[in-house]
mmCIF file of C-alpha atoms in Angstrom:
data_model
loop_
_atom_site.group_PDB
_atom_site.id
_atom_site.type_symbol
_atom_site.label_atom_id
_atom_site.label_comp_id
_atom_site.label_asym_id
_atom_site.label_seq_id
_atom_site.Cartn_x
_atom_site.Cartn_y
_atom_site.Cartn_z
ATOM 1 C CA MET A 1 95.345 58.313 80.622
ATOM 2 C CA ARG A 2 94.427 60.422 77.931
ATOM 3 C CA ALA A 3 96.876 60.094 74.882
ATOM 4 C CA ILE A 4 99.352 62.899 74.175
ATOM 5 C CA ALA A 5 98.369 63.960 71.056
ATOM 6 C CA ASP A 6 95.135 64.780 71.946
ATOM 7 C CA ARG A 7 95.829 67.075 75.259
ATOM 8 C CA PRO A 8 96.323 70.619 74.657
ATOM 9 C CA LEU A 9 99.792 72.439 74.950
ATOM 10 C CA GLY A 10 100.291 75.981 75.584
ATOM 11 C CA LEU A 11 103.150 77.913 75.424
ATOM 12 C CA TYR A 12 104.674 80.459 78.390
ATOM 13 C CA LEU A 13 107.674 83.214 77.282
ATOM 14 C CA HIS A 14 109.028 85.210 80.327
ATOM 15 C CA LEU A 15 110.445 88.396 79.031
ATOM 16 C CA PRO A 16 111.670 89.940 82.124
ATOM 17 C CA TRP A 17 112.218 93.876 82.228
ATOM 18 C CA CYS A 18 110.153 96.463 83.570
ATOM 19 C CA VAL A 19 110.502 100.374 83.149
ATOM 20 C CA SER A 20 110.114 100.386 87.173
ATOM 21 C CA ARG A 21 109.115 97.209 89.810
ATOM 22 C CA CYS A 22 106.089 98.038 90.929
ATOM 23 C CA PRO A 23 106.314 97.907 95.110
ATOM 24 C CA TYR A 24 103.583 95.389 95.080
ATOM 25 C CA CYS A 25 104.885 92.484 92.129
ATOM 26 C CA ASP A 26 106.430 89.345 93.150
ATOM 27 C CA PHE A 27 107.244 88.340 89.897
ATOM 28 C CA ASN A 28 110.338 87.836 88.179
ATOM 29 C CA SER A 29 110.502 91.222 86.780
ATOM 30 C CA HIS A 30 113.805 93.271 86.632
ATOM 31 C CA GLU A 31 114.245 96.918 85.871
ATOM 32 C CA PHE A 32 116.993 97.532 82.940
ATOM 33 C CA PRO A 33 119.763 100.027 83.350
ATOM 34 C CA GLY A 34 120.492 101.271 80.455
ATOM 35 C CA GLU A 35 119.865 99.915 76.942
ATOM 36 C CA LEU A 36 117.077 96.356 77.051
ATOM 37 C CA PRO A 37 119.620 93.497 76.170
ATOM 38 C CA GLU A 38 116.644 92.339 73.841
ATOM 39 C CA VAL A 39 118.918 91.100 71.054
ATOM 40 C CA PRO A 40 120.875 88.813 73.562
ATOM 41 C CA TYR A 41 117.631 87.691 75.570
ATOM 42 C CA THR A 42 115.865 86.929 72.329
ATOM 43 C CA THR A 43 118.996 84.589 71.248
ATOM 44 C CA ALA A 44 118.796 82.579 73.991
ATOM 45 C CA LEU A 45 114.815 82.505 73.969
ATOM 46 C CA LEU A 46 115.408 81.137 70.398
ATOM 47 C CA ASN A 47 118.238 78.695 71.703
ATOM 48 C CA ASP A 48 116.073 77.567 74.058
ATOM 49 C CA LEU A 49 112.831 76.636 71.816
ATOM 50 C CA GLU A 50 115.489 74.971 69.727
ATOM 51 C CA ARG A 51 116.510 72.294 72.453
ATOM 52 C CA GLU A 52 112.849 72.153 73.946
ATOM 53 C CA SER A 53 111.829 70.591 70.606
ATOM 54 C CA ARG A 54 114.648 68.503 70.250
ATOM 55 C CA ILE A 55 113.925 67.099 73.549
ATOM 56 C CA ALA A 56 109.935 67.159 72.788
ATOM 57 C CA ARG A 57 110.674 64.881 70.022
ATOM 58 C CA HIS A 58 112.918 62.730 71.957
ATOM 59 C CA GLU A 59 110.465 62.028 74.402
ATOM 60 C CA GLY A 60 107.295 61.590 72.344
ATOM 61 C CA TRP A 61 105.640 64.509 73.303
ATOM 62 C CA ILE A 62 105.855 66.867 70.566
ATOM 63 C CA ARG A 63 102.640 68.745 68.990
ATOM 64 C CA PRO A 64 101.469 71.813 68.418
ATOM 65 C CA PHE A 65 101.004 74.740 70.230
ATOM 66 C CA THR A 66 97.052 75.517 71.194
ATOM 67 C CA SER A 67 98.281 78.910 73.084
ATOM 68 C CA ALA A 68 101.033 81.131 73.955
ATOM 69 C CA PHE A 69 101.315 83.765 76.408
ATOM 70 C CA ILE A 70 104.001 86.040 76.317
ATOM 71 C CA GLY A 71 104.187 87.649 80.045
ATOM 72 C CA GLY A 72 106.449 89.333 82.183
ATOM 73 C CA GLY A 73 107.789 92.191 83.043
ATOM 74 C CA THR A 74 106.405 94.145 80.577
ATOM 75 C CA PRO A 75 107.019 91.974 77.162
ATOM 76 C CA SER A 76 105.460 95.252 75.093
ATOM 77 C CA LEU A 77 109.116 97.084 75.572
ATOM 78 C CA PHE A 78 110.077 94.200 73.189
ATOM 79 C CA SER A 79 110.193 94.928 69.415
ATOM 80 C CA SER A 80 107.345 93.624 67.511
ATOM 81 C CA GLY A 81 110.463 91.899 65.310
ATOM 82 C CA SER A 82 112.009 89.984 68.308
ATOM 83 C CA ILE A 83 108.288 88.967 69.319
ATOM 84 C CA GLY A 84 108.165 87.751 65.698
ATOM 85 C CA GLN A 85 111.020 85.658 65.733
ATOM 86 C CA MET A 86 110.048 84.110 68.743
ATOM 87 C CA LEU A 87 106.989 83.156 67.641
ATOM 88 C CA ASP A 88 108.279 82.187 64.108
ATOM 89 C CA GLN A 89 110.720 80.258 65.837
ATOM 90 C CA ALA A 90 107.631 78.524 67.830
ATOM 91 C CA ALA A 91 105.449 77.944 64.876
ATOM 92 C CA ARG A 92 108.541 76.056 62.692
ATOM 93 C CA LEU A 93 109.725 73.741 65.397
ATOM 94 C CA PHE A 94 106.154 72.729 66.936
ATOM 95 C CA GLY A 95 103.560 74.596 64.977
ATOM 96 C CA PHE A 96 100.287 76.379 66.482
ATOM 97 C CA THR A 97 97.023 75.111 66.026
ATOM 98 C CA ALA A 98 94.535 76.853 63.406
ATOM 99 C CA ASP A 99 92.947 78.510 66.390
ATOM 100 C CA ALA A 100 95.690 79.029 68.661
ATOM 101 C CA GLU A 101 94.717 81.902 71.269
ATOM 102 C CA ILE A 102 98.321 84.443 71.231
ATOM 103 C CA THR A 103 98.247 86.774 74.291
ATOM 104 C CA LEU A 104 100.996 89.350 75.185
ATOM 105 C CA GLU A 105 100.940 91.417 78.017
ATOM 106 C CA ALA A 106 100.794 94.890 78.003
ATOM 107 C CA ASN A 107 101.264 98.033 80.440
ATOM 108 C CA PRO A 108 99.543 101.680 79.157
ATOM 109 C CA GLY A 109 102.500 103.487 80.364
ATOM 110 C CA SER A 110 104.903 101.662 77.961
ATOM 111 C CA VAL A 111 102.854 101.074 74.861
ATOM 112 C CA GLU A 112 104.417 102.506 71.946
ATOM 113 C CA ARG A 113 102.431 104.486 68.799
ATOM 114 C CA HIS A 114 101.547 101.978 66.455
ATOM 115 C CA SER A 115 103.420 99.236 67.626
ATOM 116 C CA PHE A 116 100.306 96.910 67.958
ATOM 117 C CA THR A 117 99.700 96.553 64.291
ATOM 118 C CA GLY A 118 103.388 95.033 63.806
ATOM 119 C CA LEU A 119 102.388 92.923 66.928
ATOM 120 C CA ARG A 120 99.082 91.788 64.898
ATOM 121 C CA ASP A 121 100.947 90.847 62.211
ATOM 122 C CA THR A 122 103.305 88.653 64.427
ATOM 123 C CA GLY A 123 100.355 86.420 65.241
ATOM 124 C CA VAL A 124 99.521 88.161 68.502
ATOM 125 C CA ASN A 125 95.657 88.125 68.767
ATOM 126 C CA ARG A 126 94.969 88.873 72.376
ATOM 127 C CA VAL A 127 96.483 91.623 74.797
ATOM 128 C CA SER A 128 96.112 91.445 78.372
ATOM 129 C CA LEU A 129 96.624 95.459 79.714
ATOM 130 C CA GLY A 130 97.627 95.834 82.844
ATOM 131 C CA ALA A 131 95.251 99.183 83.845
ATOM 132 C CA GLN A 132 95.240 98.265 87.693
ATOM 133 C CA SER A 133 93.139 101.422 88.224
ATOM 134 C CA PHE A 134 91.658 104.143 86.326
ATOM 135 C CA ASN A 135 92.220 106.477 89.268
ATOM 136 C CA ASP A 136 95.607 108.828 89.284
ATOM 137 C CA ALA A 137 95.886 108.745 92.739
ATOM 138 C CA SER A 138 95.791 105.354 93.219
ATOM 139 C CA LEU A 139 98.354 104.445 90.473
ATOM 140 C CA ARG A 140 100.791 106.995 91.641
ATOM 141 C CA ALA A 141 100.261 104.784 95.333
ATOM 142 C CA LEU A 142 101.014 101.652 93.175
ATOM 143 C CA GLY A 143 103.941 103.055 91.831
ATOM 144 C CA ARG A 144 102.707 102.804 88.365
ATOM 145 C CA VAL A 145 104.498 104.740 85.631
ATOM 146 C CA HIS A 146 101.146 105.238 83.530
ATOM 147 C CA ARG A 147 98.265 108.110 83.799
ATOM 148 C CA ALA A 148 94.863 106.901 83.772
ATOM 149 C CA GLU A 149 94.214 108.403 80.304
ATOM 150 C CA GLU A 150 97.178 106.294 78.572
ATOM 151 C CA THR A 151 95.072 103.203 79.232
ATOM 152 C CA THR A 152 92.156 104.450 77.282
ATOM 153 C CA ASP A 153 94.854 105.779 74.555
ATOM 154 C CA ALA A 154 96.447 102.317 74.987
ATOM 155 C CA VAL A 155 92.742 100.325 74.325
ATOM 156 C CA GLU A 156 92.301 102.636 71.214
ATOM 157 C CA GLU A 157 95.677 101.724 69.926
ATOM 158 C CA ILE A 158 94.951 97.952 70.292
ATOM 159 C CA ARG A 159 91.475 98.401 68.337
ATOM 160 C CA ARG A 160 93.065 100.615 65.919
ATOM 161 C CA SER A 161 95.595 97.467 65.398
ATOM 162 C CA GLY A 162 92.705 95.219 64.581
ATOM 163 C CA ILE A 163 93.248 93.039 67.619
ATOM 164 C CA ASP A 164 90.080 92.612 69.023
ATOM 165 C CA ASN A 165 90.067 90.298 71.959
ATOM 166 C CA LEU A 166 91.257 92.245 75.022
ATOM 167 C CA ASN A 167 91.523 91.633 78.698
ATOM 168 C CA ILE A 168 92.092 94.519 81.212
ATOM 169 C CA ASP A 169 93.558 93.951 85.005
ATOM 170 C CA ILE A 170 92.325 96.143 87.831
ATOM 171 C CA MET A 171 92.750 95.610 91.273
ATOM 172 C CA PHE A 172 91.173 96.979 94.291
ATOM 173 C CA ALA A 173 91.567 97.028 98.168
ATOM 174 C CA LEU A 174 94.197 99.667 96.755
ATOM 175 C CA PRO A 175 95.680 102.136 99.469
ATOM 176 C CA GLY A 176 93.482 104.922 100.910
ATOM 177 C CA GLN A 177 90.703 103.467 98.163
ATOM 178 C CA SER A 178 87.395 103.441 98.812
ATOM 179 C CA VAL A 179 84.194 101.313 97.851
ATOM 180 C CA ALA A 180 82.773 103.870 95.731
ATOM 181 C CA ASP A 181 86.279 104.533 94.060
ATOM 182 C CA ALA A 182 86.746 100.586 93.590
ATOM 183 C CA GLN A 183 83.300 100.633 92.241
ATOM 184 C CA ARG A 184 84.153 103.610 89.477
ATOM 185 C CA ASP A 185 87.256 101.696 88.156
ATOM 186 C CA VAL A 186 84.886 98.647 86.966
ATOM 187 C CA GLU A 187 82.622 101.045 85.426
ATOM 188 C CA ALA A 188 85.506 102.357 83.810
ATOM 189 C CA ALA A 189 86.847 99.123 82.750
ATOM 190 C CA LEU A 190 83.771 98.122 81.479
ATOM 191 C CA ALA A 191 83.108 101.513 79.211
ATOM 192 C CA LEU A 192 86.292 100.310 77.197
ATOM 193 C CA GLY A 193 84.268 97.122 76.183
ATOM 194 C CA PRO A 194 87.052 94.541 76.626
ATOM 195 C CA GLN A 195 86.084 90.757 76.118
ATOM 196 C CA HIS A 196 87.671 89.736 79.112
ATOM 197 C CA LEU A 197 88.504 91.172 82.958
ATOM 198 C CA SER A 198 90.867 90.398 85.662
ATOM 199 C CA TYR A 199 89.371 91.590 88.968
ATOM 200 C CA TYR A 200 91.809 90.767 92.173
ATOM 201 C CA GLN A 201 92.612 92.130 95.415
ATOM 202 C CA LEU A 202 96.050 93.774 96.164
ATOM 203 C CA THR A 203 98.168 91.792 98.503
ATOM 204 C CA LEU A 204 100.966 92.320 100.147
ATOM 205 C CA GLU A 205 103.650 89.312 98.954
ATOM 206 C CA PRO A 206 106.914 88.375 100.824
ATOM 207 C CA ASN A 207 109.832 90.241 98.780
ATOM 208 C CA THR A 208 108.014 93.637 97.950
ATOM 209 C CA ALA A 209 108.560 97.186 98.982
ATOM 210 C CA PHE A 210 105.031 96.894 100.428
ATOM 211 C CA TYR A 211 105.303 93.812 102.253
ATOM 212 C CA ARG A 212 108.789 95.527 104.090
ATOM 213 C CA HIS A 213 106.673 99.023 104.586
ATOM 214 C CA PRO A 214 103.452 97.933 104.577
ATOM 215 C CA PRO A 215 100.964 100.840 102.960
ATOM 216 C CA ALA A 216 97.534 101.671 104.588
ATOM 217 C CA LEU A 217 94.798 99.597 103.099
ATOM 218 C CA PRO A 218 91.067 99.111 103.242
ATOM 219 C CA ASP A 219 90.163 96.598 106.107
ATOM 220 C CA GLU A 220 89.265 93.286 105.816
ATOM 221 C CA GLU A 221 85.479 94.223 105.630
ATOM 222 C CA LEU A 222 85.794 97.285 102.833
ATOM 223 C CA ALA A 223 87.787 94.413 100.756
ATOM 224 C CA TRP A 224 85.135 92.023 101.192
ATOM 225 C CA GLU A 225 82.559 94.869 99.929
ATOM 226 C CA MET A 226 84.722 95.931 96.953
ATOM 227 C CA GLN A 227 84.795 92.278 96.017
ATOM 228 C CA HIS A 228 81.144 91.631 96.590
ATOM 229 C CA ASN A 229 79.803 94.808 94.503
ATOM 230 C CA GLY A 230 82.575 94.224 91.786
ATOM 231 C CA ILE A 231 81.585 90.828 91.193
ATOM 232 C CA GLU A 232 77.821 91.559 91.234
ATOM 233 C CA ARG A 233 78.488 94.435 88.765
ATOM 234 C CA LEU A 234 80.372 92.238 86.049
ATOM 235 C CA ALA A 235 77.994 89.720 86.465
ATOM 236 C CA LYS A 236 75.173 92.491 85.392
ATOM 237 C CA ALA A 237 77.251 93.471 82.379
ATOM 238 C CA GLY A 238 77.451 89.517 81.377
ATOM 239 C CA PHE A 239 81.428 88.985 82.430
ATOM 240 C CA GLY A 240 80.526 85.746 84.814
ATOM 241 C CA GLN A 241 83.016 84.907 87.390
ATOM 242 C CA TYR A 242 84.836 81.473 86.133
ATOM 243 C CA GLU A 243 87.663 81.625 88.112
ATOM 244 C CA VAL A 244 88.862 83.579 91.234
ATOM 245 C CA ALA A 245 89.749 86.700 89.659
ATOM 246 C CA ALA A 246 88.913 86.107 85.913
ATOM 247 C CA HIS A 247 85.531 86.933 84.773
ATOM 248 C CA ALA A 248 83.880 87.014 80.755
ATOM 249 C CA PRO A 249 81.135 86.513 79.001
ATOM 250 C CA PRO A 250 80.532 82.785 77.617
ATOM 251 C CA GLY A 251 83.083 81.982 75.324
ATOM 252 C CA SER A 252 85.652 84.664 76.079
ATOM 253 C CA GLU A 253 87.271 82.816 78.852
ATOM 254 C CA ALA A 254 91.452 82.927 78.507
ATOM 255 C CA ARG A 255 91.936 79.576 76.914
ATOM 256 C CA HIS A 256 95.909 79.424 77.834
ATOM 257 C CA ASN A 257 94.642 80.029 81.581
ATOM 258 C CA LEU A 258 91.769 77.422 81.546
ATOM 259 C CA ASN A 259 94.742 74.747 80.393
ATOM 260 C CA TYR A 260 96.393 75.768 83.543
ATOM 261 C CA TRP A 261 93.414 75.222 85.420
ATOM 262 C CA THR A 262 92.415 71.821 84.020
ATOM 263 C CA PHE A 263 96.051 70.583 84.435
ATOM 264 C CA GLY A 264 97.218 70.538 80.785
ATOM 265 C CA ASP A 265 100.455 71.083 79.659
ATOM 266 C CA TYR A 266 102.610 73.440 78.760
ATOM 267 C CA VAL A 267 106.197 74.565 77.640
ATOM 268 C CA GLY A 268 107.635 77.315 79.819
ATOM 269 C CA LEU A 269 110.383 79.076 78.497
ATOM 270 C CA GLY A 270 112.582 82.508 79.682
ATOM 271 C CA ALA A 271 114.060 83.408 82.957
ATOM 272 C CA GLY A 272 112.187 81.615 85.989
ATOM 273 C CA ALA A 273 110.128 80.208 83.673
ATOM 274 C CA HIS A 274 108.313 76.911 84.545
ATOM 275 C CA GLY A 275 106.346 74.142 82.421
ATOM 276 C CA LYS A 276 104.493 71.102 83.032
ATOM 277 C CA ILE A 277 104.872 68.443 80.596
ATOM 278 C CA THR A 278 103.462 64.758 80.367
ATOM 279 C CA LEU A 279 105.750 62.252 78.891
ATOM 280 C CA SER A 280 104.566 59.614 76.514
ATOM 281 C CA GLY A 281 104.913 56.756 79.340
ATOM 282 C CA GLY A 282 101.962 59.070 81.657
ATOM 283 C CA GLN A 283 104.864 60.369 83.973
ATOM 284 C CA VAL A 284 104.204 63.886 84.757
ATOM 285 C CA VAL A 285 107.082 66.512 85.365
ATOM 286 C CA ARG A 286 107.695 70.153 85.947
ATOM 287 C CA THR A 287 110.450 71.930 84.366
ATOM 288 C CA SER A 288 112.121 75.485 85.174
ATOM 289 C CA ARG A 289 114.737 77.832 83.747
ATOM 290 C CA PRO A 290 117.373 80.022 85.907
ATOM 291 C CA ARG A 291 115.872 83.199 87.396
ATOM 292 C CA SER A 292 118.537 85.467 86.815
ATOM 293 C CA PRO A 293 118.169 86.936 83.217
ATOM 294 C CA GLN A 294 121.697 87.308 83.021
ATOM 295 C CA ALA A 295 122.446 83.131 83.397
ATOM 296 C CA TYR A 296 119.597 82.648 81.063
ATOM 297 C CA MET A 297 121.322 84.989 78.777
ATOM 298 C CA ARG A 298 124.933 82.745 79.288
ATOM 299 C CA SER A 299 123.350 80.634 76.272
ATOM 300 C CA ARG A 300 125.161 81.377 72.864
ATOM 301 C CA GLY A 301 124.324 78.561 70.679
ATOM 302 C CA THR A 302 121.626 75.376 70.490
ATOM 303 C CA ASP A 303 124.083 73.093 71.907
ATOM 304 C CA GLN A 304 125.044 75.221 75.014
ATOM 305 C CA PRO A 305 121.346 76.390 75.855
ATOM 306 C CA CYS A 306 120.643 77.596 79.613
ATOM 307 C CA ASP A 307 119.929 74.689 82.309
ATOM 308 C CA ARG A 308 117.020 73.177 82.413
ATOM 309 C CA SER A 309 115.773 71.703 85.550
ATOM 310 C CA VAL A 310 113.357 68.749 85.412
ATOM 311 C CA GLN A 311 110.792 67.673 88.617
ATOM 312 C CA ALA A 312 109.270 64.100 88.583
ATOM 313 C CA LEU A 313 105.717 64.642 90.292
ATOM 314 C CA THR A 314 104.866 61.991 92.785
ATOM 315 C CA ALA A 315 101.559 60.636 93.322
ATOM 316 C CA ARG A 316 100.707 63.087 96.176
ATOM 317 C CA ASP A 317 102.208 66.084 94.472
ATOM 318 C CA LEU A 318 99.693 65.308 91.675
ATOM 319 C CA VAL A 319 96.637 64.886 93.748
ATOM 320 C CA PHE A 320 97.673 68.541 95.171
ATOM 321 C CA GLU A 321 98.624 70.693 92.167
ATOM 322 C CA TYR A 322 95.158 69.007 90.116
ATOM 323 C CA ALA A 323 93.368 70.262 93.221
ATOM 324 C CA LEU A 324 94.913 73.562 93.587
ATOM 325 C CA ASN A 325 94.383 74.656 90.113
ATOM 326 C CA HIS A 326 90.772 72.682 89.543
ATOM 327 C CA LEU A 327 89.193 74.247 92.444
ATOM 328 C CA ARG A 328 90.536 77.903 91.079
ATOM 329 C CA LEU A 329 87.149 77.342 88.088
ATOM 330 C CA ARG A 330 84.000 78.716 89.601
ATOM 331 C CA HIS A 331 80.751 76.438 89.157
ATOM 332 C CA GLN A 332 83.291 73.759 87.501
ATOM 333 C CA TYR A 333 82.727 69.724 88.786
ATOM 334 C CA LEU A 334 85.799 68.371 90.250
ATOM 335 C CA LYS A 335 85.243 64.561 88.508
ATOM 336 C CA PRO A 336 87.070 61.690 89.526
ATOM 337 C CA GLY A 337 87.119 60.685 85.741
ATOM 338 C CA HIS A 338 88.869 63.362 84.743
ATOM 339 C CA PHE A 339 91.181 63.353 87.391
ATOM 340 C CA GLU A 340 92.110 59.967 86.214
ATOM 341 C CA THR A 341 92.752 61.110 82.774
ATOM 342 C CA ALA A 342 94.676 64.140 83.493
ATOM 343 C CA THR A 343 97.301 62.486 85.873
ATOM 344 C CA GLY A 344 97.063 58.888 85.104
ATOM 345 C CA LEU A 345 96.063 58.129 88.865
ATOM 346 C CA ASP A 346 92.963 56.261 90.191
ATOM 347 C CA ARG A 347 90.422 57.899 91.545
ATOM 348 C CA SER A 348 90.874 56.353 95.047
ATOM 349 C CA ALA A 349 94.119 58.690 95.207
ATOM 350 C CA LEU A 350 91.519 61.344 95.558
ATOM 351 C CA ALA A 351 89.278 59.775 98.320
ATOM 352 C CA GLY A 352 90.651 61.081 101.622
ATOM 353 C CA PRO A 353 90.955 64.772 100.864
ATOM 354 C CA ILE A 354 87.170 64.527 99.386
ATOM 355 C CA ALA A 355 85.920 63.053 102.716
ATOM 356 C CA ARG A 356 87.831 65.382 104.566
ATOM 357 C CA ALA A 357 86.556 68.581 102.452
ATOM 358 C CA CYS A 358 82.712 67.409 102.399
ATOM 359 C CA ASP A 359 82.405 66.749 106.233
ATOM 360 C CA ARG A 360 83.515 70.413 106.655
ATOM 361 C CA GLY A 361 81.473 71.252 104.179
ATOM 362 C CA LEU A 362 83.671 72.880 101.493
ATOM 363 C CA LEU A 363 82.646 70.727 98.769
ATOM 364 C CA ALA A 364 79.335 69.006 98.142
ATOM 365 C CA HIS A 365 78.396 66.034 95.855
ATOM 366 C CA HIS A 366 76.574 66.019 93.210
ATOM 367 C CA GLY A 367 75.925 62.539 92.125
ATOM 368 C CA GLU A 368 76.980 61.605 88.436
ATOM 369 C CA SER A 369 78.298 65.205 87.828
ATOM 370 C CA GLY A 370 81.137 65.300 90.702
ATOM 371 C CA TYR A 371 81.792 67.593 93.462
ATOM 372 C CA GLN A 372 81.647 71.363 93.700
ATOM 373 C CA THR A 373 82.768 73.766 95.588
ATOM 374 C CA THR A 374 80.207 75.132 98.360
ATOM 375 C CA THR A 375 79.632 78.966 98.835
ATOM 376 C CA LEU A 376 81.736 78.016 102.223
ATOM 377 C CA GLY A 377 84.397 76.446 100.158
ATOM 378 C CA TRP A 378 84.624 79.249 97.779
ATOM 379 C CA ARG A 379 85.248 81.904 100.384
ATOM 380 C CA PHE A 380 88.043 79.736 102.369
ATOM 381 C CA LEU A 381 89.360 78.454 99.008
ATOM 382 C CA ASN A 382 93.045 78.675 100.629
ATOM 383 C CA ASP A 383 91.193 76.105 103.452
ATOM 384 C CA LEU A 384 89.957 73.962 101.039
ATOM 385 C CA GLN A 385 93.101 73.653 98.641
ATOM 386 C CA ALA A 386 95.284 72.665 102.059
ATOM 387 C CA ILE A 387 93.437 69.944 102.782
ATOM 388 C CA PHE A 388 94.788 68.468 99.737
ATOM 389 C CA LEU A 389 98.658 69.202 100.499
ATOM 390 C CA PRO A 390 100.812 66.160 100.382
ATOM 391 C CA ASP A 391 101.439 66.310 104.325
ATOM 392 C CA ALA A 392 97.278 66.111 104.649
ATOM 393 C CA GLN A 393 96.897 63.663 102.268
ATOM 394 C CA ASP A 394 99.090 61.384 104.946
ATOM 395 C CA ARG A 395 96.853 61.612 107.671
ATOM 396 C CA ASP A 396 94.645 58.565 108.481
ATOM 397 C CA GLN A 397 91.148 59.316 107.306
ATOM 398 C CA PRO A 398 88.060 57.397 106.458
ATOM 399 C CA GLN A 399 87.377 57.437 102.748
ATOM 400 C CA ARG A 400 84.289 57.293 100.732
ATOM 401 C CA ALA A 401 84.460 55.970 97.272
ATOM 402 C CA VAL A 402 84.513 58.598 94.369
#
C-alpha cells in the first residue's frame, strides 16, 4: 500500500444555505429564514477542524492538504472573512501544499459586488459557477434566482479579482428545452472562456420537488442528442471529456475531484459532510457529520464538537467504492496495481467482477495498460458499476488473472 505521507489529502467544507432551494436539488441545502447564521456555523466548523487535526495526529495520517473545495448550498453567501478563518485554520493545523487548488462554489444570483477580491486574498484560486443555463426561460423553469446576464457579470467580477481558474456548470434536458437551445447554452459557456466545464443531464432525484411533481422533460432520444452534440462541440473547443460530466483542456482537470475519482483521501467537514481516510495501519474508513445544520452548530467548543461517525470499509466495500469512482474516468485504465496501492487489497479481489464485465463487453483488456471501459460500457456505466456491488461480488463466477 502507498505510504500515507505520499497520498493526496483533500479538504471539503460544506456550507449548507441557499437563498432558495431549487426544485431539482437533492444536496444537503437549506433556505435560511431571516439572518444567515454565519458566525455560529463558522465557529462550529473551526472547532471541527481543531478536533479533526488532533485525531489525525493521534492516528498518524496528518499531512498538508493538496486541495480544498468549499461547497454547498451557496458558499458565496458567506463573507470572505469567514471563508478566510476556515482556510487559515486549515493551514495552521494541517497546512496546504504550495500548489494547492482551492475552489469555492458560487451562484451568479448570490455574487456580491467586489467580494471576489477578498476571497482571492483568503487563498481561493478557483471558482465553480453554477450557471446551469443561459436561457432565462430555462432558469425560471429550474427555479434559479439569477438571470442569464448575471452569469456574465459574475464571470467579469471573478476575472477582475485576479482569479483565473473558472469552472462553469451547465445542464441539459431541461423542461421545454430543444436540441438547439442546449447547443446555444454550450456556445454561451464557451464564449466566457472558462478553464473547465461541467455538462450534465437534469435528473429527477427522490426527495425533490421535481420528483414529486415532474415537469415535462425531453425524451431519451432528444436528451441523448443534446449530450452527444454538447460533448462533440466541447471536444472541438479543446475540452476533452475526462469524466462523466467533466470537460477540460489537458492540464486543467479539477484536481480536487480527480482525488475523489482515483480513491484518494479527504477530510469532510460541515453539516452532512462525508470524508474518506486511510489510517496508518491501512484500514480505510468513511466519516460523516450530522446532516442538520442546527445539530452541527450545537458545538460550543473544541472539547464538545459535533458528532463524528466512523465506518470501517470491508474488503467488498473497497472493491465497489474503488470501481464506482475510478470507472467514472473517461479513457483511464483500471489497473490492478493501482487498486492494490489504493486499497491495500490483493488484485485477486477484482478478478470476478472484471471477468463478468469483460464477458458482457463492458470492459476490455489492454495488456499491461490494464482494463478500459468500452463504448458500450461507457454508455451503460451504471450497469458496469453494478457488477462491482458487494452483493454481486458474492456470486460464484469463474475468475481470471488480473
